[in-house]
PDB file of C-alpha atoms in Angstrom:
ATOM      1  CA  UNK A   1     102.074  89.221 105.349  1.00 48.00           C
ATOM      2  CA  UNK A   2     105.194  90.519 108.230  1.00 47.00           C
ATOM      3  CA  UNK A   3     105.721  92.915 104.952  1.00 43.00           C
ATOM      4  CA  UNK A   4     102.364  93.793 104.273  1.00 42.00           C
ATOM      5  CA  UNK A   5     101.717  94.414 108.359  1.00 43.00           C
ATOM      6  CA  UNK A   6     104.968  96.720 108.807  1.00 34.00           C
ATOM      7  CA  UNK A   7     104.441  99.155 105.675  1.00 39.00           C
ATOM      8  CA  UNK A   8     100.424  99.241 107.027  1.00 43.00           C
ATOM      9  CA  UNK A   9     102.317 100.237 110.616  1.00 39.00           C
ATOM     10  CA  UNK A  10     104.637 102.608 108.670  1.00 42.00           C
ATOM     11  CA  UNK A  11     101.603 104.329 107.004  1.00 45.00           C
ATOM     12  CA  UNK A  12      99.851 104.884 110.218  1.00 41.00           C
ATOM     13  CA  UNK A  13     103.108 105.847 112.145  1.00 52.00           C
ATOM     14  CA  UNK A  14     103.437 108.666 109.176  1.00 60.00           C
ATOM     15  CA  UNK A  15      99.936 109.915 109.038  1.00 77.00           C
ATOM     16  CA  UNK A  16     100.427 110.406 113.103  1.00 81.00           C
ATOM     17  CA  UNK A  17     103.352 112.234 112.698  1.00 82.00           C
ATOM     18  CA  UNK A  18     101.825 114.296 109.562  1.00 87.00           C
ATOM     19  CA  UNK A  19      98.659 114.991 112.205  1.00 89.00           C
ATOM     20  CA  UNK A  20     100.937 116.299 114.656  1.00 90.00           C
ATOM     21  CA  UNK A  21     102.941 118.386 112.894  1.00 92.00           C
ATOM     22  CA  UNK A  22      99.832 120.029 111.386  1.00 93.00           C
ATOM     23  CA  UNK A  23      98.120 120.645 114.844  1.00 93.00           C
ATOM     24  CA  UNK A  24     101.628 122.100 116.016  1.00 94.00           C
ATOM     25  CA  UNK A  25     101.869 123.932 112.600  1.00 95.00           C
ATOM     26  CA  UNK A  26      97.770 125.315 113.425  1.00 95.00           C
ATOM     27  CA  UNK A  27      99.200 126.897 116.922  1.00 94.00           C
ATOM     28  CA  UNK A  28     102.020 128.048 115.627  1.00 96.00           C
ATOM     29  CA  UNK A  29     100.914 130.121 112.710  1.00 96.00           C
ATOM     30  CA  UNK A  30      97.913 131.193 114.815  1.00 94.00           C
ATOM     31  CA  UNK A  31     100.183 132.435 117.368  1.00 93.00           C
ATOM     32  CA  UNK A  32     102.893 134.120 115.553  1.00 95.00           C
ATOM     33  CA  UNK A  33     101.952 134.259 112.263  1.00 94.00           C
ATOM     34  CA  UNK A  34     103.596 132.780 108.690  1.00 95.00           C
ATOM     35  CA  UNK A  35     106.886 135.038 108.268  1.00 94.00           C
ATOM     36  CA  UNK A  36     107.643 134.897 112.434  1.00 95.00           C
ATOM     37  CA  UNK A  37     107.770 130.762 112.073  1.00 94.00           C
ATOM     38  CA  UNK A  38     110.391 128.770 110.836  1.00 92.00           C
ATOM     39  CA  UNK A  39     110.001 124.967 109.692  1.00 90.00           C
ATOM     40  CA  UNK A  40     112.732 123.715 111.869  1.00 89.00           C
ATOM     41  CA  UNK A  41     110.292 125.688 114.902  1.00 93.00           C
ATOM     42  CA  UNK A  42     107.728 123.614 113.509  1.00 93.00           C
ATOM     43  CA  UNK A  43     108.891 120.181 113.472  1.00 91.00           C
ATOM     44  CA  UNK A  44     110.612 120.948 117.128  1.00 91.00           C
ATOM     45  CA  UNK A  45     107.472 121.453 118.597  1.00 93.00           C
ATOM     46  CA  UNK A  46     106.037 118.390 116.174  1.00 90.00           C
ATOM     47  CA  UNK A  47     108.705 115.875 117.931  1.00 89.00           C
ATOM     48  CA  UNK A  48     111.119 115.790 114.162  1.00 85.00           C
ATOM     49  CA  UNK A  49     113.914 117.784 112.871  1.00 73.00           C
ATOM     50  CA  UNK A  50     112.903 120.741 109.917  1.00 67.00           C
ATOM     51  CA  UNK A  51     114.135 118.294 106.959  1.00 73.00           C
ATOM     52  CA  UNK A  52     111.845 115.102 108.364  1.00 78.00           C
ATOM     53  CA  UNK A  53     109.125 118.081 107.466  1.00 83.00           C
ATOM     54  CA  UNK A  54     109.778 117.913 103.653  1.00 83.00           C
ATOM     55  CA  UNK A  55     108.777 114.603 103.773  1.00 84.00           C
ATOM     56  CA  UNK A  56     105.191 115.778 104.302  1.00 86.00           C
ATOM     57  CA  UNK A  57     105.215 119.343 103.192  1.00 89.00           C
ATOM     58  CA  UNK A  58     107.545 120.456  99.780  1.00 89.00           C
ATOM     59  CA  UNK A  59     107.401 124.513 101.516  1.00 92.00           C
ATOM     60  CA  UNK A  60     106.492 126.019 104.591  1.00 94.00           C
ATOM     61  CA  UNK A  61     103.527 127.521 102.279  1.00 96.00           C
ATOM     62  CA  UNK A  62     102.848 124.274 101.113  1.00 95.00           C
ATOM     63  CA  UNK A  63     102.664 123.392 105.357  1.00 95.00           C
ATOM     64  CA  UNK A  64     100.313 126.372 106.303  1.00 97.00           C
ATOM     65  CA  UNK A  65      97.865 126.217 103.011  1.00 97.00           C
ATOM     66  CA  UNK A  66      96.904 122.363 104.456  1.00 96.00           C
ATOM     67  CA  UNK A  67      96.433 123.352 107.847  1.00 96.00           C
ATOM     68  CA  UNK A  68      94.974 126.517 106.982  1.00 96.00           C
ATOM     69  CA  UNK A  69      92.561 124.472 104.635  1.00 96.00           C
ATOM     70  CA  UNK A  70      91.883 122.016 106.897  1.00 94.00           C
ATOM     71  CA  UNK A  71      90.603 124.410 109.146  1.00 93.00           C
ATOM     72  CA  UNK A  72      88.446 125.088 106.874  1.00 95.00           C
ATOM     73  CA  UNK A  73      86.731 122.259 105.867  1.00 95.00           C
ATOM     74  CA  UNK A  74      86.138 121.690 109.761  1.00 92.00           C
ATOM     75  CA  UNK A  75      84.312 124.794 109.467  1.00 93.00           C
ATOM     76  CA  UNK A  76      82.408 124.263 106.252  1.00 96.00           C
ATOM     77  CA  UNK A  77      81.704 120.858 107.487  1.00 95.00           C
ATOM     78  CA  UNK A  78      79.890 122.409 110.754  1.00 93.00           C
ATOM     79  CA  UNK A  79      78.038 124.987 109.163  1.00 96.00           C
ATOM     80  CA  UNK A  80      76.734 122.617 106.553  1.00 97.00           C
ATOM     81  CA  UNK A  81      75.450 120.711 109.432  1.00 96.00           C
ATOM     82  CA  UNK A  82      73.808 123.184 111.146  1.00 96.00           C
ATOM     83  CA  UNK A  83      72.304 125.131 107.877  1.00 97.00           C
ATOM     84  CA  UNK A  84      71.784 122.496 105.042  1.00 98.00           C
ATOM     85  CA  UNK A  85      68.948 121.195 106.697  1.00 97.00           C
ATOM     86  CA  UNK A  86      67.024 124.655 107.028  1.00 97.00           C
ATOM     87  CA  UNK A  87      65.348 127.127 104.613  1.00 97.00           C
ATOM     88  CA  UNK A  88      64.443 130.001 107.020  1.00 97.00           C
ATOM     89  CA  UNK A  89      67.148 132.626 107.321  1.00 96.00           C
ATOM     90  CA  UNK A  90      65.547 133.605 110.826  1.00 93.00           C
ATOM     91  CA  UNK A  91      65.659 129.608 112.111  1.00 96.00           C
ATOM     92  CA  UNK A  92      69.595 129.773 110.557  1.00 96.00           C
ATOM     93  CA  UNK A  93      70.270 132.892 112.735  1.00 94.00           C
ATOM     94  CA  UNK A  94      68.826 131.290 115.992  1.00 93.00           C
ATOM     95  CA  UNK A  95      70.775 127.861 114.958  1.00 94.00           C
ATOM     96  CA  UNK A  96      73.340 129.615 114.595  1.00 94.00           C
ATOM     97  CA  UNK A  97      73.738 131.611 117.867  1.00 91.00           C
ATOM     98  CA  UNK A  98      73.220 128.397 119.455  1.00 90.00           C
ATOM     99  CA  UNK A  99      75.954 126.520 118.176  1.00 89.00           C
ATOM    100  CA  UNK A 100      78.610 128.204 116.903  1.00 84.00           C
ATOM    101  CA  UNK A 101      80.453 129.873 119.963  1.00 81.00           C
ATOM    102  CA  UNK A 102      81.359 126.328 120.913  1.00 80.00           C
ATOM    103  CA  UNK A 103      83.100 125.579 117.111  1.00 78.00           C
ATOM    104  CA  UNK A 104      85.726 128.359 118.587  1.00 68.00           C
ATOM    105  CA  UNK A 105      88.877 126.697 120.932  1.00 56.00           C
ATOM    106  CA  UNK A 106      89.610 127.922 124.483  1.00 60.00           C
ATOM    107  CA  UNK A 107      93.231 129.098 123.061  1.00 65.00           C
ATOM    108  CA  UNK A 108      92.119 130.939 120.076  1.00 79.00           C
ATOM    109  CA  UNK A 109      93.654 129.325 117.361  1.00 86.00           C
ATOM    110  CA  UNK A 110      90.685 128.810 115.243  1.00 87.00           C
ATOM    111  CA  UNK A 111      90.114 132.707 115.040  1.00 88.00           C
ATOM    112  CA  UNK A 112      93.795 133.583 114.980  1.00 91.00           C
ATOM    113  CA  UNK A 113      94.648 131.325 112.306  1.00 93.00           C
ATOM    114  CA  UNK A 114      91.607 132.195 110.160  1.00 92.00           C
ATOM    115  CA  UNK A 115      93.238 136.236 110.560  1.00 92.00           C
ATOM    116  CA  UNK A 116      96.464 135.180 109.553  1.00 95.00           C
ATOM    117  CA  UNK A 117      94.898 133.185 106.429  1.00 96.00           C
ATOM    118  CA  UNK A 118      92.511 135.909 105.383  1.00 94.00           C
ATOM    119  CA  UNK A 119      95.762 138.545 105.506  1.00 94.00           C
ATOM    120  CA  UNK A 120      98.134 135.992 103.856  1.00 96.00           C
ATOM    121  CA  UNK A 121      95.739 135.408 101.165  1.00 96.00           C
ATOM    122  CA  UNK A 122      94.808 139.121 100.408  1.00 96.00           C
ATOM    123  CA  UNK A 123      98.749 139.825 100.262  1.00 95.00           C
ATOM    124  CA  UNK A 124      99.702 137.308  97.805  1.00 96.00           C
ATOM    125  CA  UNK A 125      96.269 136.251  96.023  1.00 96.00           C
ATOM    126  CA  UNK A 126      97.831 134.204  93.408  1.00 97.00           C
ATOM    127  CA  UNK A 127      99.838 131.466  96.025  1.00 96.00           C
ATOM    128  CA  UNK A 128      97.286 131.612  98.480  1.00 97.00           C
ATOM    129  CA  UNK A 129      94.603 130.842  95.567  1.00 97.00           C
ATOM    130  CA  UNK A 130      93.732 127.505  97.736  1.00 97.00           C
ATOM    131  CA  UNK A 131      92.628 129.436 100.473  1.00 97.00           C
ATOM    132  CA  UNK A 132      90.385 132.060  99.466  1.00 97.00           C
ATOM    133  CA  UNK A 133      88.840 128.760  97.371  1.00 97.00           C
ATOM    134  CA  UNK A 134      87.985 127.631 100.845  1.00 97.00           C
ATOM    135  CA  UNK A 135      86.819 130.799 102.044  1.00 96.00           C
ATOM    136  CA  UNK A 136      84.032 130.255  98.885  1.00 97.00           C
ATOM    137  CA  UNK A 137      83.448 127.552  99.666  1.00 98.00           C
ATOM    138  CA  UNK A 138      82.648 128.104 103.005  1.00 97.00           C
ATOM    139  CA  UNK A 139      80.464 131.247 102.185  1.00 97.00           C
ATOM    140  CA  UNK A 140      78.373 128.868  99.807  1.00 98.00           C
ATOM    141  CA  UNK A 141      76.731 127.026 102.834  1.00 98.00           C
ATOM    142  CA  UNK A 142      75.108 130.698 103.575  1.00 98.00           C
ATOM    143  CA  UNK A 143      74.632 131.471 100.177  1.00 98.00           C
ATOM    144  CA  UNK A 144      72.870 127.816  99.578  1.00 98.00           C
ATOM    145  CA  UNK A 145      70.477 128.703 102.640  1.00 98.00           C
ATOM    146  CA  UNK A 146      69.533 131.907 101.656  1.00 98.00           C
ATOM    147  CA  UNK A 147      68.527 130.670  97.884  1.00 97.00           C
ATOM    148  CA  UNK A 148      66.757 128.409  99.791  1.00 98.00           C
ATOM    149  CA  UNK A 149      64.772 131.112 101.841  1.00 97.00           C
ATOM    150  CA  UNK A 150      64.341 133.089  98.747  1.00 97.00           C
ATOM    151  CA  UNK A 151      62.688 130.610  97.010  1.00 96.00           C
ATOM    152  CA  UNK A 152      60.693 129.902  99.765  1.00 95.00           C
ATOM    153  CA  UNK A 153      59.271 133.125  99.779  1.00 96.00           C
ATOM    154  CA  UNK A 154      61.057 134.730 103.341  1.00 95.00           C
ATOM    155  CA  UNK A 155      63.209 137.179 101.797  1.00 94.00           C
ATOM    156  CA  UNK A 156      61.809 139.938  99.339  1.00 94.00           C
ATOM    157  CA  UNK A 157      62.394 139.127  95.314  1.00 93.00           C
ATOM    158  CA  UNK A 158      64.720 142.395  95.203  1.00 95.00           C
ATOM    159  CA  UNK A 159      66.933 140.522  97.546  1.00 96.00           C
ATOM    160  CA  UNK A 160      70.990 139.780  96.498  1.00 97.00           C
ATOM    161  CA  UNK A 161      70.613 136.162  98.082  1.00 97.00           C
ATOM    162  CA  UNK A 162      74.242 135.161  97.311  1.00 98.00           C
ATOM    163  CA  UNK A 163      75.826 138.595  99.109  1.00 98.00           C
ATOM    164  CA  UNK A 164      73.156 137.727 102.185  1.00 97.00           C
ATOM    165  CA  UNK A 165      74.286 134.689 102.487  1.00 97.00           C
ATOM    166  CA  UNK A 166      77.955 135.558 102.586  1.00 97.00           C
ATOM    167  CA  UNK A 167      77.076 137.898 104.653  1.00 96.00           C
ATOM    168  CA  UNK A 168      75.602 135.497 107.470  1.00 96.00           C
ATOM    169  CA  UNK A 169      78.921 133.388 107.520  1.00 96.00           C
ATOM    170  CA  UNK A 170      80.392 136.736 107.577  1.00 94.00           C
ATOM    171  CA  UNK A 171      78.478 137.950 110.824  1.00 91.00           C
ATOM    172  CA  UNK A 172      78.972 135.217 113.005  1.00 90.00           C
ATOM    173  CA  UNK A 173      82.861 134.112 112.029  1.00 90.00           C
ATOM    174  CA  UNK A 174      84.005 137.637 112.472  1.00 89.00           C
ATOM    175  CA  UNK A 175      81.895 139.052 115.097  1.00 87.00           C
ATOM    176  CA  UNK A 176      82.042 136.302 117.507  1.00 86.00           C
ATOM    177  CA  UNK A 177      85.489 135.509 116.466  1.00 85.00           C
ATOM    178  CA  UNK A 178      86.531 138.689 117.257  1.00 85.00           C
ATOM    179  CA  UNK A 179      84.551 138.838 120.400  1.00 86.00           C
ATOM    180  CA  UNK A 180      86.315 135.654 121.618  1.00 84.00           C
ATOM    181  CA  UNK A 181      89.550 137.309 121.424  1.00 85.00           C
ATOM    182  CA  UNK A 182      88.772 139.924 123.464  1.00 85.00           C
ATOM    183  CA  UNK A 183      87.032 137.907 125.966  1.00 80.00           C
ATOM    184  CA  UNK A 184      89.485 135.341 127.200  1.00 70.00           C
ATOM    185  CA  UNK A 185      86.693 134.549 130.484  1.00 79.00           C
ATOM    186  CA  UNK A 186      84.154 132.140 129.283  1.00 81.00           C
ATOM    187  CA  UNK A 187      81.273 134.383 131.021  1.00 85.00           C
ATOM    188  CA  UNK A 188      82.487 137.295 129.257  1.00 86.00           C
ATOM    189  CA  UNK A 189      82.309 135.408 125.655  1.00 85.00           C
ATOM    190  CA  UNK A 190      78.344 134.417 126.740  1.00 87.00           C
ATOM    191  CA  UNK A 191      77.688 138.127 127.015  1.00 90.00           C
ATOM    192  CA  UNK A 192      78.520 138.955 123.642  1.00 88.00           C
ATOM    193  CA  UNK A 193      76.972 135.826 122.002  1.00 89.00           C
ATOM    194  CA  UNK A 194      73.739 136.910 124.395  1.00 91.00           C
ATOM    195  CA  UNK A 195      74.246 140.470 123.039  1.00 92.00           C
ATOM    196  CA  UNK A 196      74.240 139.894 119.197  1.00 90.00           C
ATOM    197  CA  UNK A 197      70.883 138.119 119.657  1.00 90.00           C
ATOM    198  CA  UNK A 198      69.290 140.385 121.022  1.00 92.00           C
ATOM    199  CA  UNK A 199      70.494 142.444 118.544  1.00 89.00           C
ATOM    200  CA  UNK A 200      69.199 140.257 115.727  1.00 88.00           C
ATOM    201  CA  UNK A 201      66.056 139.980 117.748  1.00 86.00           C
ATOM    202  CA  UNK A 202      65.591 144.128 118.274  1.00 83.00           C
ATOM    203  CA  UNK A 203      65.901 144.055 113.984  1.00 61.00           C
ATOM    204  CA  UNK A 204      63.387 141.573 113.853  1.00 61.00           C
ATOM    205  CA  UNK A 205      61.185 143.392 115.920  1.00 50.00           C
ATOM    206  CA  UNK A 206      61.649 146.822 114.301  1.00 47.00           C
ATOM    207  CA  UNK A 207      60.518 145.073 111.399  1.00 52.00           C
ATOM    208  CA  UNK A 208      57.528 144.159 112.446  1.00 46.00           C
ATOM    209  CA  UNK A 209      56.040 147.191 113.661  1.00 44.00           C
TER     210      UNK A 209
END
């Protein structure tokens, strides 16, 4: 049982320590990007010297396709949330505006890191395969929502539902994302969230006359 209780202690002491060096790992990359960040730079700011890191992580690759896929799946995992349950593309858009400034972090990793993945990932397609898996993956909660509408009857037969819904995911990560950036005050960032719906709202409009 003393056996049993100290490798139990010595699994959670290692998934802490794998935690932390992947939240320092998520700054790090989002703030300087993968070739400006070293592994020993990395496990410094994680509290462990670089070769405690290949305990974890084989590569510094290896190091930033986990964090950049866990990023990910925080993402999918929110938009799935907020979308699975609907099958109105105009409800999604208002759900949407609602909720998803407040997925992005006061420092900007989220929409730094996401950059630096999308870059990475059209550079070298074939090692960064995981993440634009992820990407899909992400784009399929839109996509699933605007089959959904589709088949509903809200959007027109001669509609591409798949590139829509891509395109929805699209709109709102790299919009506001961008926005973010280049509103570091919190009032600032309201303004453009308040701005692209009333954008939305003025298409809707059009439409209708």
């Amino acid at each position: 049982m003393i056996l049993a209780s100290k490798k139990a202690a010595a699994r959670r002491s290692g998934q802490a320590s794998r935690d932390q060096l992947l939240e320092e790992a998520a700054r790090l990359f989002a703030l300087k990007g993968l070739q400006q960040v070293t592994l020993a730079e990395i496990g410094a700011a994680a509290g462990m010297s670089g070769p405690a890191i290949y305990n974890h992580f084989q590569s510094k690759n290896a190091l930033f396709i986990e964090t950049v896929c866990m990023m990910y799946e925080e993402e999918i995992a929110a938009f799935s949330e907020l979308l699975d349950p609907l099958d109105s593309v105009h409800d999604a858009l208002d759900r949407l505006l609602d909720n998803v400034p407040e997925m992005y972090r006061d420092d900007g990793v989220l929409q730094l890191l996401g950059l630096t993945a999308q870059l990475e990932a059209v550079r070298n397609p074939e090692l960064f395969a995981p993440i634009s898996r992820a990407v899909r993956e992400r784009d399929e909660v839109g996509i699933r929502l605007a089959r959904r509408a589709k088949k509903k009857g809200e959007l027109p037969a001669h509609v591409d539902a798949d590139e829509l819904g891509a395109m929805i995911i699209a709109l709102f990560v790299g919009a506001l994302g961008n926005r973010s950036l280049q509103s570091p005050l919190k009032k600032d960032f309201a303004r453009s969230v308040e701005t692209l719906r009333q954008l939305l709202q003025m298409k809707r409009h059009v439409k209708a006359r």
